[in-house]
């Protein structure tokens, strides 16, 4: 069964033909579009490494059937920076040591962008921790991650006011 | 994953026709179905994608004050709907205690009700499992079963239903609206999931091709809005399924419980409504004495199905504590850690 899927990925229109519908959004991004920043940790919704934004919301791309996302607007970690200028969330992860090995980091950052968009955590570290609990980090960088999310959010708010 | 055909119907009627074929399954967000297909525990030959069906993504307030929630409404959207969360805070709390933000952002309410058990042997095609392969036996009976059922189980299957959402739904008399090849019908959620008996492969009343189109919550549950909680015990602080959970709701007037709602999760193959305990609470003064008695009544028929006797005492304590939390009042704002036994706010009732 052949299917064609059209996506907007990081603002660019991508047409993909699938010879078989057994393709997740994660595999489509990594194997068909060579966007390997999005990581495959568990492939079962349990780790968050595959987090991307779909129509502005963070989701796990490993449990999304690509065929079902025809027409969707996807943002991956590759779509955040503007040229050499890092997104504030990316910069905050560096400033606060929000990672060690870096494997979970693209998922953490995309999840943080989603969390900040949702706008419910405020400056409460407990709400940030709970909101980020879908992203595991085997290096245990969580303390830095929470600081990075809070700091990035503050900077984004200040920018909006200015 | 086994090969399958992918179909995206344009209407509910088309979907029902496409799904009435043997081997077909509805695909909503896929967070449970695709997971189980990857490990080979489910092998549908045809996926009927209902995520894009028009009209199923609405949260409506009906003229009698009841809520009607389309089956494709996403878990996060229902929990964030201000009107709904104010009317049914313990339903919102249950939703927010489940899975992760990423999963709640796509998972649908229909898929949540229909999700399959987390029994590890069910998920492993190399194991014997009467639910997955009727007549093959049940490896959980002599296996790792500390998280399995203590109520309503049978010698054929001791699995539990994993949903948090359903526990609060059943407490408030939710009704499931269904469309199928033979027309439309409604089933109270309490009668929707089936106990295993000798046919654990039959988990709910849906017949081939039947689609959940909506869930309804009656308005009379509004009198519990000021005193209701969902409490979920799990093996880590967040992002884990319930070991045992409970929804407790009280309608209190002049120091007396006019009526009570109580349901348990993680204890049986269905969300477990505790009617006998509710009856005992009616007319009682809210307090430890009445709550402990209710907890005993709720678990009166409980029996370990393996190395899980601890869950019976744990469930009593969860019921007791959920009732104490409900009596203390619905929190003004959703707690930072919804349904958690741990509170980060000084002075807020967290240990009882
Ligand atoms: C890592 C992880 C952690 C989780 N933790 C929790 C938790 O703590 N608490 C909790 O409650 N849940 C938890 N879940 C489960 C999650 O809530 C469910 O996977 C989700 O709600 C299913 O919704 P869906 O739309 O993705 O359904 P799908 O996966 O698309 O479908 C699930 C099943 O329902 C059927 N179906 C779907 N929609 C309909 C319909 N309208 N009518 C008839 N049949 C239908 C499908 O055929 C399929 O069999 C977790 C899941 C994961 C992966
Ligand atoms: S408990 Fe039920 S689901 Fe688990 S192995 Fe036994 S029959 Fe299968
Ligand atoms: S790879 Fe998707 S959640 Fe782990
Ligand atoms: S930085 Fe190594 S897993 Fe998170």
Coordinates of C-alpha atoms and ligand atoms in Angstrom, one line a residue:
Chain A
X1 CA 0.0 0.0 0.0
X2 CA 1.6 3.3 -1.1
X3 CA 0.8 6.6 0.6
X4 CA 1.9 10.1 0.1
X5 CA 2.4 12.4 3.0
X6 CA 3.0 16.1 2.8
X7 CA 4.4 17.8 5.9
X8 CA 5.8 21.2 6.8
X9 CA 9.1 20.5 8.6
X10 CA 10.9 23.4 10.1
X11 CA 9.0 25.7 7.7
X12 CA 9.9 23.7 4.6
X13 CA 7.3 21.7 2.6
X14 CA 8.3 18.0 2.4
X15 CA 6.6 15.5 0.2
X16 CA 7.3 11.9 1.1
X17 CA 6.0 8.7 -0.5
X18 CA 5.6 5.8 1.8
X19 CA 5.7 2.3 0.2
X20 CA 4.3 0.9 3.5
X21 CA 2.2 2.6 6.2
X22 CA 4.4 1.1 8.9
X23 CA 6.4 4.2 9.4
X24 CA 6.4 6.4 12.5
X25 CA 6.9 10.1 12.4
X26 CA 10.2 9.6 14.2
X27 CA 11.5 7.1 11.5
X28 CA 10.3 9.4 8.7
X29 CA 12.2 12.4 10.2
X30 CA 15.4 10.4 10.8
X31 CA 15.5 8.0 7.9
X32 CA 13.7 9.7 5.1
X33 CA 14.5 13.4 5.8
X34 CA 17.9 12.9 7.4
X35 CA 16.8 15.0 10.4
X36 CA 18.7 12.8 12.9
X37 CA 18.6 15.4 15.7
X38 CA 15.4 13.8 17.0
X39 CA 16.5 10.7 18.9
X40 CA 15.2 7.2 19.3
X41 CA 15.6 6.1 22.9
X42 CA 12.8 3.6 23.8
X43 CA 10.6 3.8 20.8
X44 CA 7.7 3.2 23.2
X45 CA 6.7 6.6 24.5
X46 CA 8.6 6.1 27.8
X47 CA 11.6 8.4 27.5
X48 CA 10.8 11.6 25.6
X49 CA 14.0 11.5 23.4
X50 CA 11.8 11.7 20.3
X51 CA 9.9 14.8 21.3
X52 CA 8.9 17.2 18.5
X53 CA 6.3 20.0 18.1
X54 CA 3.3 19.1 16.0
X55 CA 1.1 22.1 15.3
X56 CA 2.8 23.8 18.2
X57 CA 2.3 21.0 20.7
X58 CA 5.0 18.7 22.0
X59 CA 4.4 15.0 21.3
X60 CA 6.4 11.8 21.1
X61 CA 7.1 11.1 17.5
X62 CA 7.9 7.4 18.1
X63 CA 4.2 6.6 18.8
X64 CA 2.8 8.7 15.9
X65 CA 2.0 7.0 12.6
X66 CA 3.4 9.2 9.9
X67 CA 0.5 8.6 7.6
X68 CA -1.9 10.1 10.1
X69 CA 0.1 13.3 10.2
X70 CA -0.4 14.3 6.5
X71 CA -0.6 18.0 6.4
X72 CA 0.9 18.6 9.9
X73 CA 3.3 21.4 10.8
X74 CA 6.4 19.9 12.5
X75 CA 9.3 21.6 14.3
X76 CA 12.3 19.5 15.2
X77 CA 15.5 20.5 17.1
X78 CA 17.0 21.5 13.7
X79 CA 14.4 24.1 13.3
X80 CA 15.0 26.1 16.5
X81 CA 18.2 28.1 15.9
X82 CA 18.2 31.0 13.4
X83 CA 21.5 30.4 11.6
X84 CA 24.2 30.6 14.2
X85 CA 21.9 32.3 16.7
X86 CA 20.7 29.7 19.2
X87 CA 17.1 29.7 20.5
X88 CA 17.0 31.0 24.1
X89 CA 16.1 27.5 25.3
X90 CA 19.2 26.0 23.6
X91 CA 21.4 28.8 25.0
X92 CA 19.9 28.2 28.5
X93 CA 20.7 24.5 28.4
X94 CA 24.3 25.4 27.7
X95 CA 24.5 28.1 30.4
X96 CA 23.0 25.8 33.1
X97 CA 24.7 22.5 32.2
X98 CA 21.4 21.0 31.2
X99 CA 23.1 17.9 29.8
X100 CA 26.1 15.6 29.9
X101 CA 26.2 13.0 27.1
X102 CA 23.5 15.0 25.1
X103 CA 21.5 12.1 23.9
X104 CA 18.2 13.2 25.7
X105 CA 18.9 16.9 25.0
X106 CA 17.0 17.5 21.7
X107 CA 14.0 15.9 23.3
X108 CA 14.5 17.8 26.5
X109 CA 14.8 21.1 24.6
X110 CA 11.7 20.5 22.4
X111 CA 9.8 19.5 25.4
X112 CA 10.9 22.6 27.2
X113 CA 9.8 24.8 24.3
X114 CA 6.4 23.0 24.4
X115 CA 6.1 23.5 28.2
X116 CA 6.9 27.2 27.9
X117 CA 4.3 27.5 25.1
X118 CA 1.7 25.8 27.3
X119 CA 2.4 28.5 29.9
X120 CA 1.1 26.7 32.9
X121 CA 4.3 26.0 34.9
X122 CA 5.1 29.7 35.8
X123 CA 8.2 30.1 37.9
X124 CA 7.4 27.1 40.1
X125 CA 10.2 24.6 39.9
X126 CA 7.8 21.8 41.0
X127 CA 5.5 22.5 38.1
X128 CA 8.5 22.6 35.7
X129 CA 9.7 19.2 37.1
X130 CA 6.3 17.7 36.8
X131 CA 5.9 19.1 33.3
X132 CA 9.2 17.7 32.2
X133 CA 8.7 14.3 33.7
X134 CA 8.1 12.8 30.3
X135 CA 11.8 13.3 29.5
X136 CA 14.2 11.0 31.1
X137 CA 17.9 11.8 31.4
X138 CA 20.2 8.9 32.2
X139 CA 23.0 11.2 33.0
X140 CA 20.9 12.8 35.7
X141 CA 21.2 16.4 34.4
X142 CA 17.7 17.2 35.7
X143 CA 18.7 19.9 38.2
X144 CA 20.4 21.9 35.4
X145 CA 17.5 21.2 33.1
X146 CA 15.0 22.7 35.5
X147 CA 17.2 25.8 36.0
X148 CA 17.6 26.1 32.2
X149 CA 13.8 25.9 31.6
X150 CA 13.1 28.5 34.2
X151 CA 15.8 30.9 32.9
X152 CA 14.8 30.5 29.3
X153 CA 11.2 31.2 30.1
X154 CA 12.2 34.3 32.0
X155 CA 14.3 35.6 29.1
X156 CA 11.5 34.9 26.7
X157 CA 9.0 36.8 28.8
X158 CA 11.4 39.8 29.2
X159 CA 11.9 39.8 25.4
X160 CA 8.1 39.9 24.9
X161 CA 7.8 42.9 27.3
X162 CA 10.7 44.8 25.7
Chain B
X1 CA 4.9 -4.7 13.3
X2 CA 2.6 -6.8 11.1
X3 CA 1.7 -5.3 7.7
X4 CA -1.6 -3.5 7.6
X5 CA -3.8 -1.3 5.4
X6 CA -4.3 2.3 6.4
X7 CA -7.6 3.9 5.9
X8 CA -8.7 7.4 6.6
X9 CA -12.5 7.6 6.5
X10 CA -14.3 11.0 6.0
X11 CA -17.3 10.3 8.2
X12 CA -18.3 8.2 11.2
X13 CA -20.5 6.1 8.9
X14 CA -17.5 5.3 6.6
X15 CA -15.4 4.6 9.6
X16 CA -17.9 2.1 11.1
X17 CA -18.2 0.4 7.7
X18 CA -14.4 0.1 7.3
X19 CA -13.9 -1.2 10.9
X20 CA -16.6 -3.8 10.7
X21 CA -14.3 -6.1 8.7
X22 CA -12.5 -8.8 10.7
X23 CA -9.0 -7.8 11.8
X24 CA -9.7 -4.1 11.6
X25 CA -8.9 -1.7 14.5
X26 CA -9.6 2.0 15.1
X27 CA -6.5 4.2 15.3
X28 CA -6.8 7.3 17.4
X29 CA -3.5 8.8 18.5
X30 CA -1.9 5.4 18.5
X31 CA -0.1 5.8 21.8
X32 CA -1.3 2.4 23.0
X33 CA -2.2 0.7 19.8
X34 CA 1.1 1.4 18.0
X35 CA 3.1 0.5 21.1
X36 CA 1.3 -2.9 21.3
X37 CA 1.7 -3.4 17.5
X38 CA 5.5 -2.8 17.8
X39 CA 5.9 -5.6 20.4
X40 CA 3.5 -7.9 18.5
X41 CA 0.8 -8.0 21.1
X42 CA -1.8 -6.6 18.7
X43 CA -1.8 -7.4 15.0
X44 CA -4.6 -5.7 13.2
X45 CA -4.7 -6.1 9.4
X46 CA -6.4 -2.7 8.9
X47 CA -6.1 0.5 10.7
X48 CA -9.1 2.9 10.4
X49 CA -7.8 6.3 11.4
X50 CA -10.5 8.2 13.3
X51 CA -8.3 11.0 14.6
X52 CA -9.5 13.4 11.8
X53 CA -13.2 12.6 11.8
X54 CA -15.2 15.8 11.9
X55 CA -17.3 16.7 15.0
X56 CA -15.7 14.4 17.5
X57 CA -13.3 16.9 19.0
X58 CA -15.8 19.1 20.9
X59 CA -16.4 19.6 24.6
X60 CA -20.0 20.7 25.0
X61 CA -22.2 21.8 27.9
X62 CA -25.7 20.5 27.3
X63 CA -28.8 22.5 28.3
X64 CA -29.3 20.3 31.4
X65 CA -25.8 21.2 32.6
X66 CA -24.2 17.9 31.7
X67 CA -21.0 17.7 29.7
X68 CA -20.6 15.9 26.4
X69 CA -17.0 15.1 25.4
X70 CA -16.2 14.0 21.9
X71 CA -14.1 10.8 21.8
X72 CA -11.3 12.5 19.9
X73 CA -10.8 15.3 22.5
X74 CA -7.3 15.1 23.6
X75 CA -6.6 14.3 27.3
X76 CA -4.7 17.5 27.8
X77 CA -7.4 19.6 26.2
X78 CA -10.1 18.2 28.4
X79 CA -8.0 18.7 31.6
X80 CA -7.2 22.3 30.5
X81 CA -10.8 23.2 29.7
X82 CA -11.6 25.7 32.5
X83 CA -15.3 25.0 32.6
X84 CA -14.9 21.3 32.7
X85 CA -12.0 21.4 35.2
X86 CA -14.2 23.5 37.5
X87 CA -17.1 21.2 37.3
X88 CA -15.1 17.9 37.5
X89 CA -11.8 18.7 39.2
X90 CA -11.1 15.1 40.1
X91 CA -11.5 14.1 36.5
X92 CA -9.0 16.8 35.5
X93 CA -6.7 15.7 38.2
X94 CA -6.9 12.0 37.1
X95 CA -6.1 13.0 33.5
X96 CA -3.1 15.2 34.6
X97 CA -1.7 12.4 36.7
X98 CA -1.6 10.0 33.7
X99 CA 1.3 9.5 31.3
X100 CA 3.4 12.5 30.3
X101 CA 2.7 15.9 28.9
X102 CA 3.7 14.7 25.4
X103 CA 1.3 11.7 25.6
X104 CA -1.6 13.7 27.0
X105 CA -1.2 16.2 24.2
X106 CA -2.2 13.6 21.6
X107 CA -3.9 10.7 23.5
X108 CA -7.7 10.9 23.0
X109 CA -10.4 10.3 25.6
X110 CA -11.8 7.4 23.6
X111 CA -8.4 5.8 23.4
X112 CA -7.9 6.3 27.1
X113 CA -11.1 4.4 27.9
X114 CA -10.1 1.6 25.4
X115 CA -6.4 1.2 26.4
X116 CA -5.3 -2.3 27.1
X117 CA -3.8 -3.8 30.3
X118 CA -0.1 -3.2 31.2
X119 CA 0.3 -6.9 32.2
X120 CA 3.8 -7.7 31.0
X121 CA 2.8 -11.2 29.8
X122 CA 0.0 -9.7 27.7
X123 CA 2.6 -7.5 26.0
X124 CA 5.0 -10.4 25.4
X125 CA 3.9 -12.7 22.5
X126 CA 6.2 -15.5 23.8
X127 CA 4.2 -15.7 27.1
X128 CA 1.0 -17.6 27.7
X129 CA -1.9 -15.1 28.0
X130 CA -5.6 -15.9 27.8
X131 CA -6.4 -12.3 27.0
X132 CA -4.1 -12.2 23.9
X133 CA -4.5 -15.8 22.9
X134 CA -7.6 -17.4 24.4
X135 CA -7.0 -20.8 25.9
X136 CA -3.2 -20.5 26.1
X137 CA -3.1 -20.0 29.9
X138 CA -2.0 -17.2 32.1
X139 CA 1.7 -16.8 32.9
X140 CA 0.9 -14.1 35.4
X141 CA -0.7 -16.6 37.8
X142 CA 2.7 -18.0 38.7
X143 CA 4.8 -15.1 37.5
X144 CA 5.5 -11.5 38.4
X145 CA 2.1 -10.5 39.7
X146 CA 2.6 -8.0 42.5
X147 CA 0.8 -5.2 40.5
X148 CA -2.1 -7.4 39.5
X149 CA -5.8 -7.4 40.5
X150 CA -7.2 -7.9 44.0
X151 CA -10.9 -7.5 43.0
X152 CA -13.0 -9.2 40.4
X153 CA -10.2 -11.4 39.0
X154 CA -10.6 -15.0 37.8
X155 CA -8.4 -18.0 37.4
X156 CA -8.2 -17.1 33.7
X157 CA -6.9 -13.6 34.1
X158 CA -5.7 -11.3 36.9
X159 CA -4.9 -8.2 34.9
X160 CA -5.9 -4.7 35.8
X161 CA -7.3 -1.8 33.7
X162 CA -4.6 0.9 33.7
X163 CA -6.6 4.1 33.1
X164 CA -6.7 6.9 35.7
X165 CA -9.3 8.9 33.8
X166 CA -11.8 6.0 34.0
X167 CA -11.6 5.9 37.8
X168 CA -12.9 9.4 38.1
X169 CA -15.4 8.9 35.2
X170 CA -17.0 5.9 36.8
X171 CA -17.3 7.7 40.1
X172 CA -19.5 10.4 38.4
X173 CA -21.7 8.0 36.4
X174 CA -20.2 8.7 33.0
X175 CA -22.1 7.3 30.0
X176 CA -20.4 6.0 26.8
X177 CA -22.1 7.0 23.5
X178 CA -21.5 4.4 20.8
X179 CA -22.1 4.3 17.0
X180 CA -21.9 0.9 15.3
X181 CA -23.2 -1.1 12.3
X182 CA -26.5 -1.6 14.1
X183 CA -27.0 2.1 15.0
X184 CA -26.3 4.1 18.1
X185 CA -26.5 3.1 21.8
X186 CA -25.4 4.3 25.2
X187 CA -23.8 2.3 28.0
X188 CA -22.9 3.5 31.5
X189 CA -19.2 3.4 31.9
X190 CA -19.6 1.1 35.0
X191 CA -21.1 -1.5 32.7
X192 CA -18.7 -0.8 29.8
X193 CA -15.6 -2.8 30.9
X194 CA -16.1 -6.5 31.6
X195 CA -14.6 -8.6 34.4
X196 CA -12.5 -11.5 33.0
X197 CA -14.5 -14.6 34.1
X198 CA -13.7 -17.3 31.6
X199 CA -13.5 -14.9 28.6
X200 CA -10.7 -12.3 29.4
X201 CA -10.3 -11.6 25.7
X202 CA -13.7 -9.8 25.9
X203 CA -12.7 -6.6 27.7
X204 CA -15.7 -4.3 27.0
X205 CA -19.1 -4.4 25.6
X206 CA -18.1 -3.0 22.1
X207 CA -19.0 -5.2 19.2
X208 CA -17.1 -5.4 15.9
X209 CA -17.1 -2.0 14.2
X210 CA -18.5 -0.1 17.2
X211 CA -17.0 3.3 17.7
X212 CA -17.0 5.4 20.9
X213 CA -18.2 8.8 19.7
X214 CA -18.5 10.6 23.1
X215 CA -18.6 10.4 26.8
X216 CA -21.2 12.2 28.9
X217 CA -21.0 13.3 32.5
X218 CA -24.3 14.1 34.2
X219 CA -24.8 17.5 35.8
X220 CA -26.0 16.2 39.2
X221 CA -22.3 15.4 40.0
X222 CA -21.9 19.2 40.3
X223 CA -22.8 19.1 44.0
X224 CA -19.5 17.3 44.6
X225 CA -17.3 19.9 43.0
X226 CA -16.1 21.5 46.3
X227 CA -14.9 18.2 47.8
X228 CA -13.3 15.9 45.4
X229 CA -9.9 14.4 44.8
X230 CA -8.1 11.8 42.8
X231 CA -5.1 10.1 44.6
X232 CA -2.7 7.9 42.8
X233 CA 0.0 5.8 44.4
X234 CA 2.8 4.8 42.0
X235 CA 6.3 3.5 42.2
X236 CA 7.9 6.8 41.2
X237 CA 6.7 10.3 41.8
X238 CA 5.5 11.1 38.3
X239 CA 5.1 9.4 34.8
X240 CA 4.1 6.0 36.2
X241 CA 0.9 3.9 36.1
X242 CA -1.1 3.6 39.3
X243 CA -0.3 0.8 41.8
X244 CA -3.6 1.7 43.5
X245 CA -5.6 4.9 43.0
X246 CA -8.9 6.3 44.2
X247 CA -11.4 9.0 43.4
X248 CA -13.3 10.3 46.4
X249 CA -16.1 12.9 46.3
X250 CA -18.3 14.2 49.1
X251 CA -21.4 16.3 49.2
X252 CA -21.2 17.7 52.8
X253 CA -23.9 19.8 54.4
X254 CA -23.9 21.0 58.1
X255 CA -21.2 18.5 59.1
X256 CA -22.9 15.5 57.5
X257 CA -22.2 13.6 54.3
X258 CA -25.3 13.9 52.2
X259 CA -23.8 11.6 49.6
X260 CA -20.5 10.2 48.6
X261 CA -18.8 8.9 45.5
X262 CA -15.9 6.4 45.6
X263 CA -14.0 4.5 42.9
X264 CA -10.7 2.6 42.8
X265 CA -8.1 2.1 40.1
X266 CA -5.3 -0.4 39.7
X267 CA -7.3 -3.1 41.6
X268 CA -9.4 -4.8 38.9
X269 CA -10.0 -5.3 35.2
X270 CA -12.3 -2.4 35.3
X271 CA -12.5 1.0 37.1
X272 CA -14.0 -0.1 40.4
X273 CA -17.0 1.7 41.9
X274 CA -17.4 1.1 45.6
X275 CA -21.2 1.3 46.1
X276 CA -21.3 -0.3 49.5
X277 CA -18.7 2.1 50.9
X278 CA -20.7 5.0 49.4
X279 CA -23.8 3.8 51.2
X280 CA -21.9 3.6 54.5
X281 CA -20.7 7.2 54.1
X282 CA -24.1 8.6 53.5
X283 CA -25.3 10.3 56.7
X284 CA -22.0 10.0 58.5
X285 CA -19.9 12.8 59.9
X286 CA -16.8 13.3 57.7
X287 CA -13.7 12.0 59.6
X288 CA -11.2 9.2 60.1
X289 CA -13.7 6.9 61.7
X290 CA -16.2 7.0 58.9
X291 CA -13.5 6.9 56.2
X292 CA -11.7 3.9 57.7
X293 CA -15.0 2.1 57.8
X294 CA -15.7 3.0 54.2
X295 CA -12.2 1.8 53.2
X296 CA -12.8 -1.6 54.9
X297 CA -16.2 -1.9 53.1
X298 CA -14.6 -1.0 49.7
X299 CA -12.1 -3.8 50.0
X300 CA -14.3 -6.3 51.8
X301 CA -14.3 -8.7 48.8
X302 CA -10.6 -8.2 47.9
X303 CA -8.4 -11.3 47.6
X304 CA -4.8 -11.5 46.5
X305 CA -4.2 -13.0 43.1
X306 CA -0.5 -13.6 43.7
X307 CA 2.2 -11.8 45.6
X308 CA 0.0 -8.7 45.9
X309 CA -1.7 -9.0 49.3
X310 CA -0.1 -5.7 50.1
X311 CA -2.3 -4.0 47.6
X312 CA -5.4 -4.7 49.7
X313 CA -4.1 -2.8 52.7
X314 CA -2.5 -0.1 50.4
X315 CA -5.9 0.3 48.7
X316 CA -7.6 0.8 52.1
X317 CA -5.1 3.5 53.0
X318 CA -5.5 5.2 49.6
X319 CA -9.3 5.2 50.0
X320 CA -9.1 6.6 53.5
X321 CA -6.6 9.3 52.5
X322 CA -8.5 10.2 49.3
X323 CA -11.6 10.7 51.4
X324 CA -9.6 12.9 53.9
X325 CA -8.3 15.0 51.0
X326 CA -11.7 15.3 49.6
X327 CA -13.1 16.4 52.9
X328 CA -10.3 19.0 53.2
X329 CA -11.7 20.5 50.0
X330 CA -10.9 20.7 46.3
X331 CA -7.6 22.7 46.0
X332 CA -8.1 26.2 44.5
X333 CA -5.5 25.4 41.9
X334 CA -4.4 22.1 40.4
X335 CA -1.6 20.9 42.6
X336 CA 1.9 21.0 41.1
X337 CA 2.0 17.2 41.2
X338 CA -1.6 16.2 40.4
X339 CA -3.0 13.2 42.5
X340 CA 0.3 12.8 44.3
X341 CA 0.7 11.7 47.9
X342 CA 3.5 14.2 48.2
X343 CA 2.9 17.9 48.3
X344 CA 5.4 20.6 47.7
X345 CA 3.3 23.3 49.3
X346 CA 4.0 23.8 53.0
X347 CA 0.9 23.4 55.2
X348 CA -1.1 21.6 52.5
X349 CA -2.5 18.3 53.7
X350 CA -0.2 15.7 52.3
X351 CA 0.3 13.1 55.0
X352 CA -2.6 11.5 56.9
Ligands
LIG1 C1 4.7 5.5 28.5 C2 3.2 5.6 28.7 C3 2.7 5.9 30.0 C4 1.4 6.0 30.2 N1 0.9 6.3 31.5 C5 -0.4 6.3 31.7 C6 -0.9 6.6 33.0 O1 -0.2 6.8 33.9 N2 -2.3 6.6 33.2 C7 -3.2 6.4 32.1 O2 -4.4 6.4 32.4 N3 -2.7 6.1 30.9 C8 -1.4 6.0 30.7 N4 -0.9 5.7 29.4 C9 -1.9 5.3 28.4 C10 -2.4 6.4 27.6 O3 -3.4 7.1 28.4 C11 -3.1 5.7 26.4 O4 -2.1 5.2 25.6 C12 -4.0 6.7 25.6 O5 -4.9 7.3 26.4 C13 -4.6 6.0 24.4 O6 -5.2 7.0 23.6 P1 -4.9 7.0 22.0 O7 -5.8 8.0 21.5 O8 -3.5 7.1 21.8 O9 -5.5 5.5 21.6 P2 -5.0 4.5 20.6 O10 -3.6 4.0 21.0 O11 -5.1 5.0 19.2 O12 -6.1 3.4 20.8 C14 -6.1 2.6 21.9 C15 -7.2 1.5 21.7 O13 -8.5 2.0 21.7 C16 -9.1 1.8 20.5 N5 -9.9 3.0 20.2 C17 -9.4 4.2 20.1 N6 -10.3 5.1 20.0 C18 -11.5 4.4 19.9 C19 -12.9 4.8 19.8 N7 -13.2 6.1 19.7 N8 -13.8 3.9 19.8 C20 -13.5 2.6 19.9 N9 -12.2 2.2 20.0 C21 -11.2 3.1 20.0 C22 -8.0 1.4 19.5 O14 -8.5 0.5 18.5 C23 -7.0 0.7 20.4 O15 -7.3 -0.6 20.6 C24 0.5 5.7 29.2 C25 0.9 5.4 27.9 C26 2.3 5.3 27.7 C27 2.8 5.0 26.3
LIG2 S1 -3.2 -11.7 33.8 FE1 -4.5 -11.6 32.0 S2 -3.4 -10.3 30.6 FE2 -1.9 -11.0 32.1 S3 -1.0 -13.0 31.3 FE3 -2.8 -13.5 32.5 S4 -4.4 -13.7 31.0 FE4 -2.8 -12.4 30.1
LIG3 S1 11.8 7.3 21.7 FE1 9.8 8.1 21.8 S2 9.5 8.3 23.9 FE2 11.4 7.2 23.9
LIG4 S1 22.4 14.2 29.0 FE1 22.8 12.0 28.8 S2 20.9 11.2 28.9 FE2 20.5 13.2 29.4

